[in-house]
């Protein structure tokens, strides 16, 4: 701008036909944060004895079923949010909003993708008491995956499931590494 005004020359900008109209793209929800791939990655790291890096794994947002669809819709009609939190040897994945989904369907999807079978089950059952915690615990080389679900209720009386997925380094291996 300074050079143009100092030289005394004025130039007209040429018409740019590429910016005349910008097409409007509809906002369609799609995400690539597949819950089963997240679980698989954490299981692989634990199996290999690698520490879980908080910068890599900690996450709060929408997790999907692998096709890009959110695992559930919250009470406001938006994709439901999840929280993934790790320390060096353990991880927890949990829905942080209530909505409508089947924790058992999510468990079955993850187990199918990461090859956890009925033979991998350590314990399965319902812990009695308020909330009736349903749990299924699996073993894999180097660790365990615990699925725990219960019903929760909001202050205004709406009900929905809370699913916690705990991925843990084997306790016997943790104790052995502490003794060294």
PDB file of C-alpha atoms in Angstrom:
ATOM      1  CA  UNK A   1       0.000   0.000   0.000  1.00  0.00           C
ATOM      2  CA  UNK A   2       2.836   2.410   0.803  1.00  0.00           C
ATOM      3  CA  UNK A   3       4.680   1.526  -2.393  1.00  0.00           C
ATOM      4  CA  UNK A   4       1.602   2.091  -4.538  1.00  0.00           C
ATOM      5  CA  UNK A   5       0.946   5.503  -3.042  1.00  0.00           C
ATOM      6  CA  UNK A   6       4.586   6.586  -3.372  1.00  0.00           C
ATOM      7  CA  UNK A   7       4.938   5.619  -7.028  1.00  0.00           C
ATOM      8  CA  UNK A   8       1.856   7.483  -8.133  1.00  0.00           C
ATOM      9  CA  UNK A   9       0.566   4.386  -9.955  1.00  0.00           C
ATOM     10  CA  UNK A  10      -2.781   2.986  -9.069  1.00  0.00           C
ATOM     11  CA  UNK A  11      -3.812  -0.501  -9.953  1.00  0.00           C
ATOM     12  CA  UNK A  12      -7.305  -1.896 -10.013  1.00  0.00           C
ATOM     13  CA  UNK A  13      -7.723  -5.340  -8.583  1.00  0.00           C
ATOM     14  CA  UNK A  14      -8.992  -7.833 -11.127  1.00  0.00           C
ATOM     15  CA  UNK A  15     -12.330  -9.513 -10.513  1.00  0.00           C
ATOM     16  CA  UNK A  16     -11.937 -12.866  -8.860  1.00  0.00           C
ATOM     17  CA  UNK A  17     -14.622 -15.257 -10.042  1.00  0.00           C
ATOM     18  CA  UNK A  18     -13.672 -17.989  -7.533  1.00  0.00           C
ATOM     19  CA  UNK A  19     -14.907 -15.986  -4.547  1.00  0.00           C
ATOM     20  CA  UNK A  20     -18.204 -14.753  -5.982  1.00  0.00           C
ATOM     21  CA  UNK A  21     -20.259 -17.481  -4.320  1.00  0.00           C
ATOM     22  CA  UNK A  22     -19.298 -19.804  -1.522  1.00  0.00           C
ATOM     23  CA  UNK A  23     -21.409 -22.946  -1.313  1.00  0.00           C
ATOM     24  CA  UNK A  24     -23.049 -23.608   2.051  1.00  0.00           C
ATOM     25  CA  UNK A  25     -22.149 -27.019   3.451  1.00  0.00           C
ATOM     26  CA  UNK A  26     -24.634 -28.556   5.847  1.00  0.00           C
ATOM     27  CA  UNK A  27     -23.218 -29.484   9.210  1.00  0.00           C
ATOM     28  CA  UNK A  28     -23.418 -33.300   9.410  1.00  0.00           C
ATOM     29  CA  UNK A  29     -21.930 -34.878  12.530  1.00  0.00           C
ATOM     30  CA  UNK A  30     -19.088 -37.307  11.906  1.00  0.00           C
ATOM     31  CA  UNK A  31     -16.185 -38.128  14.176  1.00  0.00           C
ATOM     32  CA  UNK A  32     -13.269 -40.518  13.965  1.00  0.00           C
ATOM     33  CA  UNK A  33     -12.815 -41.196  17.683  1.00  0.00           C
ATOM     34  CA  UNK A  34     -13.835 -44.841  17.696  1.00  0.00           C
ATOM     35  CA  UNK A  35     -14.224 -46.167  21.234  1.00  0.00           C
ATOM     36  CA  UNK A  36     -13.028 -49.668  20.305  1.00  0.00           C
ATOM     37  CA  UNK A  37      -9.877 -48.318  18.652  1.00  0.00           C
ATOM     38  CA  UNK A  38      -9.197 -46.209  21.749  1.00  0.00           C
ATOM     39  CA  UNK A  39      -9.554 -49.293  23.967  1.00  0.00           C
ATOM     40  CA  UNK A  40      -7.388 -51.344  21.583  1.00  0.00           C
ATOM     41  CA  UNK A  41      -4.629 -48.722  21.600  1.00  0.00           C
ATOM     42  CA  UNK A  42      -4.572 -48.592  25.403  1.00  0.00           C
ATOM     43  CA  UNK A  43      -4.612 -52.401  25.654  1.00  0.00           C
ATOM     44  CA  UNK A  44      -1.720 -52.635  23.176  1.00  0.00           C
ATOM     45  CA  UNK A  45       0.338 -50.110  25.137  1.00  0.00           C
ATOM     46  CA  UNK A  46      -0.279 -52.002  28.395  1.00  0.00           C
ATOM     47  CA  UNK A  47       0.504 -55.357  26.730  1.00  0.00           C
ATOM     48  CA  UNK A  48       3.816 -53.957  25.464  1.00  0.00           C
ATOM     49  CA  UNK A  49       4.675 -52.515  28.880  1.00  0.00           C
ATOM     50  CA  UNK A  50       4.580 -48.936  27.598  1.00  0.00           C
ATOM     51  CA  UNK A  51       3.459 -46.156  29.951  1.00  0.00           C
ATOM     52  CA  UNK A  52       0.210 -44.462  28.974  1.00  0.00           C
ATOM     53  CA  UNK A  53       0.893 -40.888  27.889  1.00  0.00           C
ATOM     54  CA  UNK A  54      -1.692 -38.380  29.115  1.00  0.00           C
ATOM     55  CA  UNK A  55      -0.942 -36.104  26.147  1.00  0.00           C
ATOM     56  CA  UNK A  56      -1.866 -38.902  23.745  1.00  0.00           C
ATOM     57  CA  UNK A  57      -4.858 -40.479  25.481  1.00  0.00           C
ATOM     58  CA  UNK A  58      -6.621 -37.929  27.710  1.00  0.00           C
ATOM     59  CA  UNK A  59      -9.689 -36.742  25.848  1.00  0.00           C
ATOM     60  CA  UNK A  60     -13.110 -35.271  26.417  1.00  0.00           C
ATOM     61  CA  UNK A  61     -15.533 -35.371  23.525  1.00  0.00           C
ATOM     62  CA  UNK A  62     -17.641 -37.621  21.320  1.00  0.00           C
ATOM     63  CA  UNK A  63     -16.692 -41.266  20.873  1.00  0.00           C
ATOM     64  CA  UNK A  64     -18.119 -43.280  18.004  1.00  0.00           C
ATOM     65  CA  UNK A  65     -19.062 -46.782  16.979  1.00  0.00           C
ATOM     66  CA  UNK A  66     -16.527 -47.011  14.155  1.00  0.00           C
ATOM     67  CA  UNK A  67     -18.838 -45.746  11.415  1.00  0.00           C
ATOM     68  CA  UNK A  68     -18.509 -42.186  12.672  1.00  0.00           C
ATOM     69  CA  UNK A  69     -21.849 -42.186  14.505  1.00  0.00           C
ATOM     70  CA  UNK A  70     -21.949 -41.039  18.136  1.00  0.00           C
ATOM     71  CA  UNK A  71     -22.462 -43.843  20.653  1.00  0.00           C
ATOM     72  CA  UNK A  72     -25.415 -42.007  22.154  1.00  0.00           C
ATOM     73  CA  UNK A  73     -27.437 -38.825  22.034  1.00  0.00           C
ATOM     74  CA  UNK A  74     -27.700 -36.755  25.212  1.00  0.00           C
ATOM     75  CA  UNK A  75     -30.908 -35.284  26.652  1.00  0.00           C
ATOM     76  CA  UNK A  76     -30.407 -32.071  24.628  1.00  0.00           C
ATOM     77  CA  UNK A  77     -30.333 -34.042  21.362  1.00  0.00           C
ATOM     78  CA  UNK A  78     -26.584 -33.624  20.749  1.00  0.00           C
ATOM     79  CA  UNK A  79     -23.937 -36.357  20.497  1.00  0.00           C
ATOM     80  CA  UNK A  80     -23.106 -37.533  24.033  1.00  0.00           C
ATOM     81  CA  UNK A  81     -19.730 -36.764  25.564  1.00  0.00           C
ATOM     82  CA  UNK A  82     -17.155 -39.165  26.971  1.00  0.00           C
ATOM     83  CA  UNK A  83     -14.054 -38.679  29.061  1.00  0.00           C
ATOM     84  CA  UNK A  84     -10.864 -40.701  28.617  1.00  0.00           C
ATOM     85  CA  UNK A  85      -8.375 -40.302  31.446  1.00  0.00           C
ATOM     86  CA  UNK A  86      -5.127 -42.208  31.903  1.00  0.00           C
ATOM     87  CA  UNK A  87      -2.227 -42.398  34.283  1.00  0.00           C
ATOM     88  CA  UNK A  88       0.967 -44.310  33.491  1.00  0.00           C
ATOM     89  CA  UNK A  89      -0.593 -47.799  33.857  1.00  0.00           C
ATOM     90  CA  UNK A  90      -4.397 -47.451  33.903  1.00  0.00           C
ATOM     91  CA  UNK A  91      -7.204 -45.831  31.934  1.00  0.00           C
ATOM     92  CA  UNK A  92     -10.825 -44.930  32.541  1.00  0.00           C
ATOM     93  CA  UNK A  93     -13.386 -44.190  29.837  1.00  0.00           C
ATOM     94  CA  UNK A  94     -16.774 -42.935  31.005  1.00  0.00           C
ATOM     95  CA  UNK A  95     -19.809 -41.170  29.563  1.00  0.00           C
ATOM     96  CA  UNK A  96     -20.159 -37.782  31.258  1.00  0.00           C
ATOM     97  CA  UNK A  97     -23.720 -36.974  30.192  1.00  0.00           C
ATOM     98  CA  UNK A  98     -26.882 -38.966  30.499  1.00  0.00           C
ATOM     99  CA  UNK A  99     -28.581 -40.167  27.359  1.00  0.00           C
ATOM    100  CA  UNK A 100     -30.171 -43.216  25.860  1.00  0.00           C
ATOM    101  CA  UNK A 101     -27.864 -46.100  24.984  1.00  0.00           C
ATOM    102  CA  UNK A 102     -27.269 -49.693  25.951  1.00  0.00           C
ATOM    103  CA  UNK A 103     -24.038 -50.193  27.914  1.00  0.00           C
ATOM    104  CA  UNK A 104     -24.230 -53.892  26.987  1.00  0.00           C
ATOM    105  CA  UNK A 105     -24.294 -53.050  23.255  1.00  0.00           C
ATOM    106  CA  UNK A 106     -21.234 -50.803  23.697  1.00  0.00           C
ATOM    107  CA  UNK A 107     -19.469 -53.606  25.627  1.00  0.00           C
ATOM    108  CA  UNK A 108     -20.296 -56.158  22.932  1.00  0.00           C
ATOM    109  CA  UNK A 109     -19.073 -53.828  20.168  1.00  0.00           C
ATOM    110  CA  UNK A 110     -15.759 -53.182  21.931  1.00  0.00           C
ATOM    111  CA  UNK A 111     -15.239 -56.850  22.807  1.00  0.00           C
ATOM    112  CA  UNK A 112     -15.906 -57.895  19.219  1.00  0.00           C
ATOM    113  CA  UNK A 113     -13.376 -55.372  17.900  1.00  0.00           C
ATOM    114  CA  UNK A 114     -10.599 -56.111  20.422  1.00  0.00           C
ATOM    115  CA  UNK A 115     -11.176 -59.882  20.499  1.00  0.00           C
ATOM    116  CA  UNK A 116     -12.313 -60.224  24.115  1.00  0.00           C
ATOM    117  CA  UNK A 117     -14.387 -63.416  24.274  1.00  0.00           C
ATOM    118  CA  UNK A 118     -16.397 -65.333  26.864  1.00  0.00           C
ATOM    119  CA  UNK A 119     -13.175 -67.246  27.593  1.00  0.00           C
ATOM    120  CA  UNK A 120     -11.548 -63.930  28.592  1.00  0.00           C
ATOM    121  CA  UNK A 121     -14.114 -63.210  31.336  1.00  0.00           C
ATOM    122  CA  UNK A 122     -12.690 -63.130  34.868  1.00  0.00           C
ATOM    123  CA  UNK A 123     -15.860 -62.084  36.684  1.00  0.00           C
ATOM    124  CA  UNK A 124     -19.389 -61.155  35.730  1.00  0.00           C
ATOM    125  CA  UNK A 125     -22.342 -60.132  37.830  1.00  0.00           C
ATOM    126  CA  UNK A 126     -24.333 -57.463  39.601  1.00  0.00           C
ATOM    127  CA  UNK A 127     -23.113 -55.690  42.710  1.00  0.00           C
ATOM    128  CA  UNK A 128     -26.237 -55.226  44.788  1.00  0.00           C
ATOM    129  CA  UNK A 129     -27.114 -51.959  46.414  1.00  0.00           C
ATOM    130  CA  UNK A 130     -28.203 -48.540  45.260  1.00  0.00           C
ATOM    131  CA  UNK A 131     -27.584 -48.309  41.536  1.00  0.00           C
ATOM    132  CA  UNK A 132     -27.113 -52.081  41.073  1.00  0.00           C
ATOM    133  CA  UNK A 133     -23.696 -51.951  39.407  1.00  0.00           C
ATOM    134  CA  UNK A 134     -23.439 -54.461  36.549  1.00  0.00           C
ATOM    135  CA  UNK A 135     -19.904 -55.570  35.803  1.00  0.00           C
ATOM    136  CA  UNK A 136     -18.051 -57.776  33.378  1.00  0.00           C
ATOM    137  CA  UNK A 137     -14.290 -58.084  33.801  1.00  0.00           C
ATOM    138  CA  UNK A 138     -12.026 -59.468  31.075  1.00  0.00           C
ATOM    139  CA  UNK A 139      -8.358 -60.389  30.996  1.00  0.00           C
ATOM    140  CA  UNK A 140      -5.904 -59.766  28.178  1.00  0.00           C
ATOM    141  CA  UNK A 141      -2.118 -60.251  27.991  1.00  0.00           C
ATOM    142  CA  UNK A 142      -0.701 -57.841  30.582  1.00  0.00           C
ATOM    143  CA  UNK A 143      -3.957 -56.430  31.906  1.00  0.00           C
ATOM    144  CA  UNK A 144      -7.679 -56.388  32.495  1.00  0.00           C
ATOM    145  CA  UNK A 145     -10.674 -54.545  31.053  1.00  0.00           C
ATOM    146  CA  UNK A 146     -13.585 -53.891  33.431  1.00  0.00           C
ATOM    147  CA  UNK A 147     -16.989 -52.776  32.141  1.00  0.00           C
ATOM    148  CA  UNK A 148     -19.131 -51.305  34.912  1.00  0.00           C
ATOM    149  CA  UNK A 149     -22.566 -49.814  34.338  1.00  0.00           C
ATOM    150  CA  UNK A 150     -25.277 -48.399  36.552  1.00  0.00           C
ATOM    151  CA  UNK A 151     -28.345 -46.191  36.238  1.00  0.00           C
ATOM    152  CA  UNK A 152     -28.041 -42.541  37.214  1.00  0.00           C
ATOM    153  CA  UNK A 153     -30.686 -39.901  37.721  1.00  0.00           C
ATOM    154  CA  UNK A 154     -30.507 -36.152  37.164  1.00  0.00           C
ATOM    155  CA  UNK A 155     -31.913 -33.616  39.643  1.00  0.00           C
ATOM    156  CA  UNK A 156     -35.015 -33.246  37.447  1.00  0.00           C
ATOM    157  CA  UNK A 157     -35.664 -37.011  37.474  1.00  0.00           C
ATOM    158  CA  UNK A 158     -34.315 -38.082  34.076  1.00  0.00           C
ATOM    159  CA  UNK A 159     -32.588 -41.447  34.090  1.00  0.00           C
ATOM    160  CA  UNK A 160     -29.814 -42.890  31.973  1.00  0.00           C
ATOM    161  CA  UNK A 161     -26.883 -45.271  32.132  1.00  0.00           C
ATOM    162  CA  UNK A 162     -23.341 -44.468  33.202  1.00  0.00           C
ATOM    163  CA  UNK A 163     -20.750 -46.780  31.659  1.00  0.00           C
ATOM    164  CA  UNK A 164     -17.205 -46.911  33.018  1.00  0.00           C
ATOM    165  CA  UNK A 165     -14.549 -48.872  31.182  1.00  0.00           C
ATOM    166  CA  UNK A 166     -11.445 -49.432  33.280  1.00  0.00           C
ATOM    167  CA  UNK A 167      -8.332 -50.735  31.566  1.00  0.00           C
ATOM    168  CA  UNK A 168      -5.729 -51.819  34.090  1.00  0.00           C
ATOM    169  CA  UNK A 169      -2.243 -53.251  34.029  1.00  0.00           C
ATOM    170  CA  UNK A 170      -2.309 -56.674  35.744  1.00  0.00           C
ATOM    171  CA  UNK A 171      -2.231 -56.143  39.483  1.00  0.00           C
ATOM    172  CA  UNK A 172       0.303 -58.958  39.998  1.00  0.00           C
ATOM    173  CA  UNK A 173       2.642 -57.262  37.502  1.00  0.00           C
ATOM    174  CA  UNK A 174       2.134 -53.884  39.201  1.00  0.00           C
ATOM    175  CA  UNK A 175       3.042 -55.362  42.593  1.00  0.00           C
ATOM    176  CA  UNK A 176       6.130 -57.081  41.134  1.00  0.00           C
ATOM    177  CA  UNK A 177       7.369 -53.852  39.526  1.00  0.00           C
ATOM    178  CA  UNK A 178       6.912 -51.968  42.828  1.00  0.00           C
ATOM    179  CA  UNK A 179       9.090 -54.518  44.689  1.00  0.00           C
ATOM    180  CA  UNK A 180      11.996 -54.135  42.221  1.00  0.00           C
TER     181      UNK A 180
END
